[in-house]
Amino acid sequence: MKRYNHVMITGGAGYVGSKLVPALLSKGYKVTVLDLYLYGDVFSDLDNPHLREIKGDLRDANTVKQALSGGVDAVIHLACISNDPSFDLNPDLGKSINFDCFEPLVKASKEVGVKRFIYASSSSVYGVKEEPNVHEELPLEPLTDYSKFKAMCEKVLERHRAPGFVAVTIRPATVCGYAPRLRLDLSVNILTNFAVNKGFIKVFGGDQLRPNIHIDDMVDAYMLLLEADDAKVDGKIFNAGYENHSIMDIAHMVKKVVGKDVEIKVEPTNDNRSYRVSSEKIKRELGFSAKRTIEDAVVSLKEAFDAGKIPNSFDDEMYFNIKRMQNVGLK
């Protein structure tokens, strides 16, 4: 049920946003995107009067104020320097975007009357656990600055939660599958790119577990968090993933979709970290379970490759966050 009218999405021109924004528009929401648009004009073919795009920096208070104007009543906060290598390029920049400007955004949202704030954290906040089911009640043991600041923002949001300002956090697994603003630096997408365009897949180790979620399921999860009753989400934290598969299992899924001629090359690795997440809570409390498989994500990518939608898939920096971050010189 649509309970809000105008959603502001920070980082809305990113990988997930490039699919979430059209989905919200199709449901009749007004959408404001606040983004630096480092990866291009992903909505150039969207001619929709309900879409407002603001190219600007989340760290600038006036830009945030502008983005929150016009009756915004819900915020989905996706914007961040979005992986460890990109963060490590410039830790001060990473902290300024991923943490320092978070509380001002939350306060500004409350001041203009935003009723619901959805925060995209990360399943990496758990660190590496021995438990087979990593659920939301386990202690957080973030291993990197990226995940540490994700965890710290969760506490900031909880501190500002108040009657009339519903706050909810989601901890997604690694997203996979095709989107208009595509990332080819994520595990399933990397393996598919190699299989389709090189004819082989490199697997380092192979036994490590990696939780993934199809990008369309991720969009469904945000939609559900936006539309659920206040009491079901207020102050809650939810994991969101599909299944915990080993890198080798994922490689075989890719091979099954792309073709039996694909060679799987195994190389040794010192990184044997396994990540697992349990998505039982979001299923139990909100009725959400991922509907698309990893193979479905591979199919969507292969179809896009075959259709010529992903040119220069190894050379174009737009597909690789760290390459792009190195070259834009963001301060």
Tab-separated table of C-alpha atoms in Angstrom, residues 22-173:
chain	number	residue	atom	x	y	z
A	22	PRO	CA	11.896	3.628	-12.102
A	23	ALA	CA	10.104	1.115	-9.851
A	24	LEU	CA	8.955	3.882	-7.491
A	25	LEU	CA	7.856	6.095	-10.371
A	26	SER	CA	5.827	3.222	-11.836
A	27	LYS	CA	3.947	3.004	-8.530
A	28	GLY	CA	3.026	6.682	-8.649
A	29	TYR	CA	5.586	8.121	-6.249
A	30	LYS	CA	7.248	11.458	-6.765
A	31	VAL	CA	10.984	10.839	-6.597
A	32	THR	CA	13.875	13.205	-5.946
A	33	VAL	CA	17.356	11.856	-6.637
A	34	LEU	CA	20.324	13.492	-4.920
A	35	ASP	CA	23.540	12.218	-6.463
A	36	LEU	CA	26.905	13.380	-7.779
A	37	TYR	CA	26.196	11.462	-11.026
A	38	LEU	CA	29.779	10.227	-11.216
A	39	TYR	CA	28.581	7.326	-13.349
A	40	GLY	CA	26.637	9.290	-15.910
A	41	ASP	CA	23.063	10.320	-16.612
A	42	VAL	CA	21.364	6.999	-15.938
A	43	PHE	CA	17.828	8.397	-16.272
A	44	SER	CA	18.237	10.156	-19.634
A	45	ASP	CA	15.526	7.968	-21.190
A	46	LEU	CA	13.078	8.494	-18.312
A	47	ASP	CA	10.622	11.200	-19.287
A	48	ASN	CA	8.594	11.431	-16.102
A	49	PRO	CA	7.257	14.668	-14.571
A	50	HIS	CA	7.422	13.063	-11.122
A	51	LEU	CA	11.206	12.671	-11.260
A	52	ARG	CA	13.376	15.503	-9.941
A	53	GLU	CA	17.134	15.142	-10.224
A	54	ILE	CA	19.584	17.156	-8.140
A	55	LYS	CA	23.225	16.827	-9.066
A	56	GLY	CA	25.016	17.729	-5.887
A	57	ASP	CA	27.008	16.722	-2.854
A	58	LEU	CA	25.396	15.164	0.182
A	59	ARG	CA	27.936	17.012	2.327
A	60	ASP	CA	26.535	20.404	1.338
A	61	ALA	CA	23.743	21.492	3.688
A	62	ASN	CA	22.035	23.755	1.138
A	63	THR	CA	21.974	20.980	-1.468
A	64	VAL	CA	20.427	18.609	1.064
A	65	LYS	CA	17.848	21.254	1.988
A	66	GLN	CA	16.937	21.666	-1.682
A	67	ALA	CA	16.624	17.895	-2.153
A	68	LEU	CA	14.336	17.608	0.871
A	69	SER	CA	12.049	20.434	-0.297
A	70	GLY	CA	8.767	20.028	-2.129
A	71	GLY	CA	6.963	17.811	0.334
A	72	VAL	CA	9.429	14.953	0.711
A	73	ASP	CA	7.913	12.595	3.285
A	74	ALA	CA	10.251	9.573	3.021
A	75	VAL	CA	14.007	9.152	2.559
A	76	ILE	CA	15.948	6.144	1.313
A	77	HIS	CA	19.627	6.701	2.048
A	78	LEU	CA	21.767	4.703	-0.388
A	79	ALA	CA	24.652	7.124	-0.959
A	80	CYS	CA	28.120	6.086	0.171
A	81	ILE	CA	31.624	5.277	-0.969
A	82	SER	CA	30.502	1.758	-1.539
A	83	ASN	CA	33.255	-0.765	-1.007
A	84	ASP	CA	36.455	-1.260	0.961
A	85	PRO	CA	38.951	-0.600	-1.886
A	86	SER	CA	37.177	2.608	-2.935
A	87	PHE	CA	36.998	3.726	0.676
A	88	ASP	CA	40.683	2.978	1.240
A	89	LEU	CA	41.672	5.205	-1.705
A	90	ASN	CA	40.938	8.215	0.473
A	91	PRO	CA	39.810	7.356	4.018
A	92	ASP	CA	39.107	11.002	4.883
A	93	LEU	CA	36.825	11.336	1.869
A	94	GLY	CA	35.142	8.050	2.757
A	95	LYS	CA	34.488	9.157	6.327
A	96	SER	CA	33.160	12.555	5.195
A	97	ILE	CA	30.587	10.915	2.891
A	98	ASN	CA	29.794	7.698	4.766
A	99	PHE	CA	29.626	9.108	8.279
A	100	ASP	CA	30.187	12.814	8.878
A	101	CYS	CA	27.228	14.015	6.797
A	102	PHE	CA	24.844	11.288	7.981
A	103	GLU	CA	23.600	12.917	11.172
A	104	PRO	CA	23.041	16.301	9.467
A	105	LEU	CA	20.970	14.470	6.810
A	106	VAL	CA	18.871	12.727	9.472
A	107	LYS	CA	18.301	15.991	11.359
A	108	ALA	CA	17.396	17.887	8.184
A	109	SER	CA	14.955	15.127	7.244
A	110	LYS	CA	13.201	15.357	10.605
A	111	GLU	CA	13.016	19.137	10.394
A	112	VAL	CA	11.119	19.133	7.097
A	113	GLY	CA	8.625	16.525	8.299
A	114	VAL	CA	9.965	13.314	6.761
A	115	LYS	CA	7.942	10.464	8.263
A	116	ARG	CA	10.110	7.473	7.341
A	117	PHE	CA	13.870	7.118	6.961
A	118	ILE	CA	15.307	3.926	5.449
A	119	TYR	CA	19.034	3.406	5.841
A	120	ALA	CA	21.083	1.056	3.655
A	121	SER	CA	23.712	-0.411	5.931
A	122	SER	CA	25.661	-3.549	4.981
A	123	SER	CA	25.929	-7.193	5.980
A	124	SER	CA	29.677	-6.554	6.308
A	125	VAL	CA	29.041	-4.969	9.738
A	126	TYR	CA	29.047	-8.474	11.274
A	127	GLY	CA	32.632	-9.186	10.302
A	128	VAL	CA	33.448	-12.880	9.952
A	129	LYS	CA	31.320	-15.118	12.174
A	130	GLU	CA	31.609	-18.811	12.914
A	131	GLU	CA	27.855	-19.121	13.391
A	132	PRO	CA	26.054	-20.800	10.483
A	133	ASN	CA	23.187	-18.281	10.722
A	134	VAL	CA	24.307	-14.701	11.169
A	135	HIS	CA	21.203	-12.953	12.498
A	136	GLU	CA	20.470	-9.380	13.513
A	137	GLU	CA	20.968	-9.926	17.262
A	138	LEU	CA	24.618	-10.945	16.978
A	139	PRO	CA	27.281	-8.404	17.998
A	140	LEU	CA	28.788	-6.285	15.248
A	141	GLU	CA	32.490	-6.781	14.563
A	142	PRO	CA	33.258	-4.639	11.519
A	143	LEU	CA	36.699	-5.351	10.074
A	144	THR	CA	37.179	-2.230	7.950
A	145	ASP	CA	36.527	1.499	8.171
A	146	TYR	CA	33.802	1.113	5.537
A	147	SER	CA	31.836	-1.361	7.656
A	148	LYS	CA	32.695	0.435	10.925
A	149	PHE	CA	31.080	3.665	9.716
A	150	LYS	CA	28.081	1.722	8.408
A	151	ALA	CA	27.582	0.342	11.925
A	152	MET	CA	28.067	3.755	13.538
A	153	CYS	CA	25.400	5.303	11.308
A	154	GLU	CA	22.915	2.672	12.484
A	155	LYS	CA	23.369	3.937	16.062
A	156	VAL	CA	23.045	7.572	14.994
A	157	LEU	CA	19.742	6.826	13.254
A	158	GLU	CA	18.387	4.982	16.276
A	159	ARG	CA	19.271	7.948	18.474
A	160	HIS	CA	17.123	10.263	16.341
A	161	ARG	CA	14.181	7.914	15.980
A	162	ALA	CA	11.050	9.481	17.459
A	163	PRO	CA	7.257	9.312	17.240
A	164	GLY	CA	6.358	10.390	13.717
A	165	PHE	CA	9.887	9.721	12.465
A	166	VAL	CA	10.027	6.008	11.673
A	167	ALA	CA	13.587	4.742	11.214
A	168	VAL	CA	14.542	1.361	9.768
A	169	THR	CA	17.886	-0.162	8.757
A	170	ILE	CA	18.517	-2.842	6.170
A	171	ARG	CA	21.738	-4.855	5.885
A	172	PRO	CA	21.869	-6.162	2.325
A	173	ALA	CA	23.959	-9.014	1.026
